[in-house]
Short mmCIF file of C-alpha atoms in Angstrom, two decimals:
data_model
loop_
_atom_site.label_atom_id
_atom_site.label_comp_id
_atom_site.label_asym_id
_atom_site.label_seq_id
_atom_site.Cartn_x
_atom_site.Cartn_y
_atom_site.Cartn_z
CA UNK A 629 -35.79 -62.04 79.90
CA UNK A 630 -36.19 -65.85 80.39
CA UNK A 631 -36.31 -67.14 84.25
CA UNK A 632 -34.20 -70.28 82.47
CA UNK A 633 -31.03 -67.31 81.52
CA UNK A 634 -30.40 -66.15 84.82
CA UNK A 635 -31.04 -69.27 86.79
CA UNK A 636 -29.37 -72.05 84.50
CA UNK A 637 -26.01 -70.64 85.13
CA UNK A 638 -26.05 -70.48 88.95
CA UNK A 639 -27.61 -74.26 88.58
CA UNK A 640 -24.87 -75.26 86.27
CA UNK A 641 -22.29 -73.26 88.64
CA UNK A 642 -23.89 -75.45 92.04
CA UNK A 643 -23.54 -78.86 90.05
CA UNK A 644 -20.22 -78.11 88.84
CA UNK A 645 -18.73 -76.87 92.26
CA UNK A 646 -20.48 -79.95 94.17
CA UNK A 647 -18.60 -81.97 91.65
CA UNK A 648 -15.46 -80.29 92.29
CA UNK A 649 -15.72 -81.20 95.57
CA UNK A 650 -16.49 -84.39 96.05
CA UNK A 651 -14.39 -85.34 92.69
CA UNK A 652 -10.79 -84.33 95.19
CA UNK A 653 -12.85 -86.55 98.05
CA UNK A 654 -13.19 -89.70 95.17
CA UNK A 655 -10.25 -89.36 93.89
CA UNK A 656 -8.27 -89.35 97.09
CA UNK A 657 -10.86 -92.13 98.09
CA UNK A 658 -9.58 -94.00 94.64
CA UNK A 659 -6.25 -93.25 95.15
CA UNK A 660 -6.21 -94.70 99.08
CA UNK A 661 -8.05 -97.57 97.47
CA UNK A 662 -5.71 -98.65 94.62
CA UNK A 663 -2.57 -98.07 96.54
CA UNK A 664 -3.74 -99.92 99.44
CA UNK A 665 -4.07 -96.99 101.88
CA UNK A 666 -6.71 -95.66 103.56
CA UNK A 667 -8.09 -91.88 102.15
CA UNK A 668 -10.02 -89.57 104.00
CA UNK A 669 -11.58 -91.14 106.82
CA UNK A 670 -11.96 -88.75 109.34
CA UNK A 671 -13.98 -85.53 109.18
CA UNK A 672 -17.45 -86.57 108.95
CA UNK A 673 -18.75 -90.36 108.29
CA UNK A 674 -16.73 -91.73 105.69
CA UNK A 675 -14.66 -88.73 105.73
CA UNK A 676 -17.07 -86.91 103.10
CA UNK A 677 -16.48 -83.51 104.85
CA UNK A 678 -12.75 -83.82 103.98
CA UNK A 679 -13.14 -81.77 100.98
CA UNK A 680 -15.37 -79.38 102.28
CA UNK A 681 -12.96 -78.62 105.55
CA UNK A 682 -10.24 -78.06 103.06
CA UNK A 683 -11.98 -75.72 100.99
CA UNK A 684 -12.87 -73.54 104.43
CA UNK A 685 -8.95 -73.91 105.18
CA UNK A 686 -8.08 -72.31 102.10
CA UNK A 687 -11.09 -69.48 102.54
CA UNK A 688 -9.87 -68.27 105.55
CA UNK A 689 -6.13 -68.36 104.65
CA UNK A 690 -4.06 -65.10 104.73
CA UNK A 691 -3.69 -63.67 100.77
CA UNK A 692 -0.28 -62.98 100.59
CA UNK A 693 0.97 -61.01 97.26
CA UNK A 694 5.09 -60.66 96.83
CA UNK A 695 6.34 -57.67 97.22
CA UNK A 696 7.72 -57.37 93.66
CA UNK A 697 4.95 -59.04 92.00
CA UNK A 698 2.93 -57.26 89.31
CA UNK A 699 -0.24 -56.65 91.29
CA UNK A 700 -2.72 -56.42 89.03
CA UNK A 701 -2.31 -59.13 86.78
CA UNK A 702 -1.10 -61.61 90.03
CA UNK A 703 -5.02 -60.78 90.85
CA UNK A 704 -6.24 -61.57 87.25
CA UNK A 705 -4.34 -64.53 86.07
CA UNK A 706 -6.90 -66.84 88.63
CA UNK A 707 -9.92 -65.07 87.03
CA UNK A 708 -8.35 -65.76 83.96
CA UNK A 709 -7.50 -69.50 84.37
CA UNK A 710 -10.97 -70.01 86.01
CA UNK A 711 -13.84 -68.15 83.74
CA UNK A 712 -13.00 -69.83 80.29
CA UNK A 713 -13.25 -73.54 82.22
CA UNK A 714 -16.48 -72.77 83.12
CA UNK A 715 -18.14 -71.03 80.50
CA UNK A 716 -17.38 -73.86 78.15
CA UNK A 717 -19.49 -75.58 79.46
CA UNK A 718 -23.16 -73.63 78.41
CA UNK A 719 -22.45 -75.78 74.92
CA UNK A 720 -21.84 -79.27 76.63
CA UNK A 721 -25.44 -81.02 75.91
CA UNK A 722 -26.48 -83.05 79.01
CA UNK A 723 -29.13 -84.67 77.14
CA UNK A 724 -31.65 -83.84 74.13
CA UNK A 725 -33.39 -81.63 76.19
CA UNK A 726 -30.83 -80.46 78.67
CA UNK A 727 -28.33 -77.83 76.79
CA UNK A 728 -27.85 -74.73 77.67
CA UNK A 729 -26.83 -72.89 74.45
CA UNK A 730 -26.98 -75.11 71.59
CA UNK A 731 -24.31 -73.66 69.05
CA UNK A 732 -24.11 -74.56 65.79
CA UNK A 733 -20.26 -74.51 65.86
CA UNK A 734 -20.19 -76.12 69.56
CA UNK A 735 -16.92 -77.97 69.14
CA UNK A 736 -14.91 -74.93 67.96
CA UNK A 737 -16.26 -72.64 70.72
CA UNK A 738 -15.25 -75.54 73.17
CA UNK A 739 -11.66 -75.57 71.50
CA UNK A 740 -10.87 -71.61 71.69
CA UNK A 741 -12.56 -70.84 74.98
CA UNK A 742 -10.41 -73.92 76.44
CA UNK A 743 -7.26 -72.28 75.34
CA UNK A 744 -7.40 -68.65 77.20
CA UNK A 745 -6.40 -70.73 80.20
CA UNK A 746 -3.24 -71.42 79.68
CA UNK A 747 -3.18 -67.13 79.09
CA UNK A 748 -3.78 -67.16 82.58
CA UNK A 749 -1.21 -69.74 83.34
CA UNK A 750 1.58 -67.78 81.90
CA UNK A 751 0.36 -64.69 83.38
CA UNK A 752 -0.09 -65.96 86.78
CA UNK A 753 3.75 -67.26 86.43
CA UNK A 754 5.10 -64.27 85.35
CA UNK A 755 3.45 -61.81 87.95
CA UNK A 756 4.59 -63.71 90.75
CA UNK A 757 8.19 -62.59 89.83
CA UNK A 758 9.58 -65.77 91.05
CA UNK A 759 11.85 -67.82 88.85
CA UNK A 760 10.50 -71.28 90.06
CA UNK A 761 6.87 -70.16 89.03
CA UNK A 762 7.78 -68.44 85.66
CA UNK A 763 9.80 -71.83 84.68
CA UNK A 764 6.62 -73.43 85.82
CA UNK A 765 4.22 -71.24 83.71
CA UNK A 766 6.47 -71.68 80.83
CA UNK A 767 6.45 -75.61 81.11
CA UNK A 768 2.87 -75.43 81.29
CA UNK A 769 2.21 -73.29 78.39
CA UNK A 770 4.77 -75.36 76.05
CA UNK A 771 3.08 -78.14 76.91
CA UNK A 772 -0.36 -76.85 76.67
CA UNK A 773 0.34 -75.96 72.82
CA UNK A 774 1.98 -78.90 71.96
CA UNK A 775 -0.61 -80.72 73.06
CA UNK A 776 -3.62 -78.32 71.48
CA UNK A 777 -2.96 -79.31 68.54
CA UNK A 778 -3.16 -83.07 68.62
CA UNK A 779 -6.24 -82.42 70.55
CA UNK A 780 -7.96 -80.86 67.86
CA UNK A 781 -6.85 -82.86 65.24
CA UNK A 782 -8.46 -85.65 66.89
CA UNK A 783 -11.79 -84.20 66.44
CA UNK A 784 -11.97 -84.05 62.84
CA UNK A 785 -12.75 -87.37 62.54
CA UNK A 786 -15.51 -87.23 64.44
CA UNK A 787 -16.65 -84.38 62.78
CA UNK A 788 -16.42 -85.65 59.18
CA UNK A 789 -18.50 -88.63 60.62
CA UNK A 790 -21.12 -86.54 61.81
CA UNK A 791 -21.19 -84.14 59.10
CA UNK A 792 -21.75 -81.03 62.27
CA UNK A 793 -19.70 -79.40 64.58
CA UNK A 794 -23.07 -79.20 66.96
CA UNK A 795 -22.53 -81.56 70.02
CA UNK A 796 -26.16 -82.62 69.78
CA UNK A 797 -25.77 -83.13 66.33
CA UNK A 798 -22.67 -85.53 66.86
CA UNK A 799 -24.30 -87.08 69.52
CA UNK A 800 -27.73 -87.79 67.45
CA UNK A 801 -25.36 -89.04 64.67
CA UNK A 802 -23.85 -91.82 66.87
CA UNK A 803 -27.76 -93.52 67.69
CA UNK A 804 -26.75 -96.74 65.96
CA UNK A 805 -22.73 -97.01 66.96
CA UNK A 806 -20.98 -95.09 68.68
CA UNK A 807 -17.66 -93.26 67.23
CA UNK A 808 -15.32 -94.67 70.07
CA UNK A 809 -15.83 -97.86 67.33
CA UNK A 810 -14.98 -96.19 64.00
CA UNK A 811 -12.14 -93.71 65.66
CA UNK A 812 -10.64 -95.62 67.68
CA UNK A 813 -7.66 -94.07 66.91
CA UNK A 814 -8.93 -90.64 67.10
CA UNK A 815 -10.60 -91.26 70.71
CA UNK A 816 -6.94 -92.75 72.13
CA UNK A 817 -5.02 -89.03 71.13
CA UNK A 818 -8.09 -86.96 72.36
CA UNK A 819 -7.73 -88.72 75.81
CA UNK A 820 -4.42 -88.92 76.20
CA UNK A 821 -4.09 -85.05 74.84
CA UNK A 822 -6.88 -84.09 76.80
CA UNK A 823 -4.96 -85.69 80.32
CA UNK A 824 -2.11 -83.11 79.05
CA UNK A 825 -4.17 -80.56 78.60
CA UNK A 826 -5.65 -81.02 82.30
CA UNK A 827 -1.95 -80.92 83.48
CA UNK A 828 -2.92 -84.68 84.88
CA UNK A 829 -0.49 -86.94 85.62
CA UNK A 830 1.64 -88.79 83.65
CA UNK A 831 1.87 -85.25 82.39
CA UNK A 832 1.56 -83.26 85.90
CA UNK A 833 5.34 -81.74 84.17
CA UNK A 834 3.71 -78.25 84.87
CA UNK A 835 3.33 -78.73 89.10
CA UNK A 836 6.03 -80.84 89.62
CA UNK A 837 6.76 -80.24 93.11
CA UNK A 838 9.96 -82.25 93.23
CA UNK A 839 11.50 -79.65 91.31
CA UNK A 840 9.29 -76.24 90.95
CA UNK A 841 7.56 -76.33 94.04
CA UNK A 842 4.06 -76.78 92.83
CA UNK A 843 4.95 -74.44 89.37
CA UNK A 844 3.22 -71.73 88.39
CA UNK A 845 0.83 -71.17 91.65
CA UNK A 846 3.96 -71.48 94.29
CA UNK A 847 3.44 -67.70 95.13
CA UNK A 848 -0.53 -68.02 95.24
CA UNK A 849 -2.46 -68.43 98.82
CA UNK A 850 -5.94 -68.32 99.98
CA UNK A 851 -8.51 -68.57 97.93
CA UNK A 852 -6.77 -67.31 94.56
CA UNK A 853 -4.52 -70.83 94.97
CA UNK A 854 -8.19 -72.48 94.95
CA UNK A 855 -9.07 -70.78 91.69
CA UNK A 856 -6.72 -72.76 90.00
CA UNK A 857 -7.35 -75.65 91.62
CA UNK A 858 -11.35 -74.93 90.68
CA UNK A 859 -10.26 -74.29 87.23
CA UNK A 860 -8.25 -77.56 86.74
CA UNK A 861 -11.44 -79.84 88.44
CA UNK A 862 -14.11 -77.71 86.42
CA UNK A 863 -11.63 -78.61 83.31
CA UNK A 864 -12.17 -82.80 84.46
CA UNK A 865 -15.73 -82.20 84.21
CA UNK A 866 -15.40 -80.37 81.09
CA UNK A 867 -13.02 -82.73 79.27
CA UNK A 868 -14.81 -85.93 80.64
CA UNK A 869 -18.42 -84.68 79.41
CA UNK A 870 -16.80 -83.79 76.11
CA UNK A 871 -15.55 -87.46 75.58
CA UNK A 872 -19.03 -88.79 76.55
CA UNK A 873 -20.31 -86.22 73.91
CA UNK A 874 -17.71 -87.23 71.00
CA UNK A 875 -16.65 -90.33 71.18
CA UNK A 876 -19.40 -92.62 73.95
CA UNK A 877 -22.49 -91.67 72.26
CA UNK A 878 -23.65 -88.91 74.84
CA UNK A 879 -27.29 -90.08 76.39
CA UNK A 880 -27.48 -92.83 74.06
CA UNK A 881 -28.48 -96.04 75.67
CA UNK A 882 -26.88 -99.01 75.46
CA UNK A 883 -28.04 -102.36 73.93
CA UNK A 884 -31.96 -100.57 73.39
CA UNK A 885 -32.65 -99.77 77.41
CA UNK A 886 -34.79 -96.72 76.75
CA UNK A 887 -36.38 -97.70 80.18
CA UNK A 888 -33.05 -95.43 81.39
CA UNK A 889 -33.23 -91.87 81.31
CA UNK A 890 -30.86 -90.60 78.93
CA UNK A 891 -29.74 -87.81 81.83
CA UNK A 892 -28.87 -91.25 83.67
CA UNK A 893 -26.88 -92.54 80.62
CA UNK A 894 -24.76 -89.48 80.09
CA UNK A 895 -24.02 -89.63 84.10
CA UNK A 896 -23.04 -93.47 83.71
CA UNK A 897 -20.80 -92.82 80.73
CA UNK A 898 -19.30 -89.37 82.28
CA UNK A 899 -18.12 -91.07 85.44
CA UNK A 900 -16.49 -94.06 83.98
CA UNK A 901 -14.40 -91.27 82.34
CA UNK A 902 -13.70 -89.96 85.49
CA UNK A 903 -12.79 -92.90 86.87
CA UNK A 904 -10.14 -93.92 84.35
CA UNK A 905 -7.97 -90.02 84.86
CA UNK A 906 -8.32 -90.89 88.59
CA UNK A 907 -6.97 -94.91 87.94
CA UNK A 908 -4.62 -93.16 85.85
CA UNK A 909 -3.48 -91.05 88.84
CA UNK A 910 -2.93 -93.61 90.77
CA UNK A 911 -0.49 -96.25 88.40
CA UNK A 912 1.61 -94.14 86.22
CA UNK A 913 4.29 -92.38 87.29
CA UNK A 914 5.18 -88.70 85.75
CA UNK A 915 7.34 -88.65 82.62
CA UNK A 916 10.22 -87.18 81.56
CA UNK A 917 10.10 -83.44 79.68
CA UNK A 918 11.77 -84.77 76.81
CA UNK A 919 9.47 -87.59 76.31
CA UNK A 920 6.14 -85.66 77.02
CA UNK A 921 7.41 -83.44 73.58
CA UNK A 922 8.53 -86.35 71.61
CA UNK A 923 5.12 -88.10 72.52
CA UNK A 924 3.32 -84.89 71.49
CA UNK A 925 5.19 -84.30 68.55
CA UNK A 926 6.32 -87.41 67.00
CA UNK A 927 3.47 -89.85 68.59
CA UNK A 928 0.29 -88.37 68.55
CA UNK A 929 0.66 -85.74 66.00
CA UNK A 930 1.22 -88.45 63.20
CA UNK A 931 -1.66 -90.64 64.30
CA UNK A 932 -4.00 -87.55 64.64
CA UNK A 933 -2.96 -87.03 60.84
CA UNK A 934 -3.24 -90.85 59.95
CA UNK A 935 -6.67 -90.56 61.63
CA UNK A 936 -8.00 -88.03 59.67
CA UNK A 937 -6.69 -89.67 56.60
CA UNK A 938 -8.32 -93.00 57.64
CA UNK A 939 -12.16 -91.37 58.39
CA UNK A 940 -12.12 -89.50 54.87
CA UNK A 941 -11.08 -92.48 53.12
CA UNK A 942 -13.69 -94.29 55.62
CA UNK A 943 -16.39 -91.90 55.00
CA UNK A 944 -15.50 -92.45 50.77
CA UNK A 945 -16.21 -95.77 50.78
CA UNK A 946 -19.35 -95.89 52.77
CA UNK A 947 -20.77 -93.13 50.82
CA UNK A 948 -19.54 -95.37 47.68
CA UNK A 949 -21.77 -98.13 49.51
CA UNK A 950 -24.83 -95.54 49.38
#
């Protein structure tokens, strides 16, 4: 068996929960910033142990499991929120040379992984046999659906551009422009579907604690609470590598600097991405759960469609050109 099989997991794991940690430190540093506060400044210089203290708090907590609640799946519905956020990401390519299983069908094994979570969601609701949580679980998985489907719509596009559903593929395919250009439309549904799909705010419907107490996890403690908080962070770094990949050109340089590693590049572009869901955090406020459908269904579902129209008829008349 290869050394790089049983070791490029565990490195992917490190890098992903170091990011996880320090993203809650940034974004609370963002948030502070923007809003003219001050963030974490405390535990360690700069307060960069913050995040780290907090993750020992919620180690050490009691695990409390109602009374009534289904046991066994209150114990799996963390696993099962948690393990498809991270496995999607063996098919995310880093750079040309950085991927650690390059599938031929990369973007659909993204798409259907993705979407066991919300199984977990609505499990995790209903074994808590709390009514708060369940209503919470079911908000979340309504949304999720609704908001799947725009999501992948998106995509084609980019796909019919490319000609392969291989993430290097679409990445090599965008050497001369990049598709946030030519689907403009396309990119503007996948990111604002994708901040639904990450249950971030303006669409935070799912945890709203003003009126489910914090939704579907109210009855979780310890360190099962932190799996879904894991799982939602691993999903930022997920979603925000996936929109370097598809729509910013991956480890392509910009303007010619090939003096820039492309492992640099794909960093550069990645955390701009980040930075926009946590500016997004941080100036709009959470919408109403008739307008998050009616945006789903009646907004973004049509321009997905018009998209897709748009790139074949695109894709005619440069191939007419040819």
């Amino acid at each position: 068996m290869n050394v790089w099989t049983l070791l490029g997991p565990v490195l992917l794991l490190v890098v992903v929960l170091g990011f996880v940690t320090y993203a809650i430190l940034l974004e609370r540093k963002v948030l502070g910033w923007m809003q003219g506060r001050h963030g974490p400044n405390r535990v360690g210089p700069w307060g960069i142990f913050q995040t780290v203290a907090d993750v020992f708090k919620l180690l050490i907590k009691e695990d409390t499991i109602p009374a009534k609640a289904d046991r066994t799946l209150f114990k799996m519905a963390p696993v099962i929120a948690f393990v498809p956020a991270f496995v999607v990401l063996a098919a995310i390519p880093f750079s040309g040379n950085l991927v650690f299983a390059d599938i031929g069908v990369g973007v659909l094994y993204i798409i259907s992984l993705s979407s066991i979570t919300t199984i977990g969601i609505l499990v995790g609701g209903w074994a808590s046999n709390n009514k708060y949580a369940l209503l919470g679980s079911m908000r979340s998985v309504a949304q999720m659906i609704s908001y799947e489907i725009p999501l992948v719509m998106s995509v084609v596009g980019v796909v019919m551009a490319a000609g392969t559903l291989n993430l290097t593929g679409i990445v090599e395919a965008q050497r001369q422009m990049w598709f946030i250009i030519p689907q403009i439309i396309g990119f503007l549904v996948f990111f604002t579907a994708s901040l639904a799909e990450l249950n971030r705010t303006p669409f935070d419907l799912p945890e709203a604690e003003s009126e489910l107490v914090a939704g579907y996890h109210v009855e979780y403690s310890g360190f099962r609470f932190a799996f879904f908080m894991l799982a939602e962070y691993v999903y930022v770094f997920a979603m925000a590598a996936l929109t370097t990949v598809l729509f910013l050109g991956g480890w392509n340089p910009v303007f010619g600097l090939d003096v820039i590693p492309p492992l640099v590049w794909f960093g550069l572009k990645f955390a701009l991405v980040v930075f926009t869901i946590f500016w997004i955090r941080a100036t709009l406020p959470r919408i109403r759960g008739d307008q998050l459908m009616q945006l789903g269904w009646k907004v973004l579902l049509p321009l997905a469609l018009f998209n897709i129209f748009l790139s074949a008829l695109l894709k005619e008349v440069l191939e007419g050109w040819y």
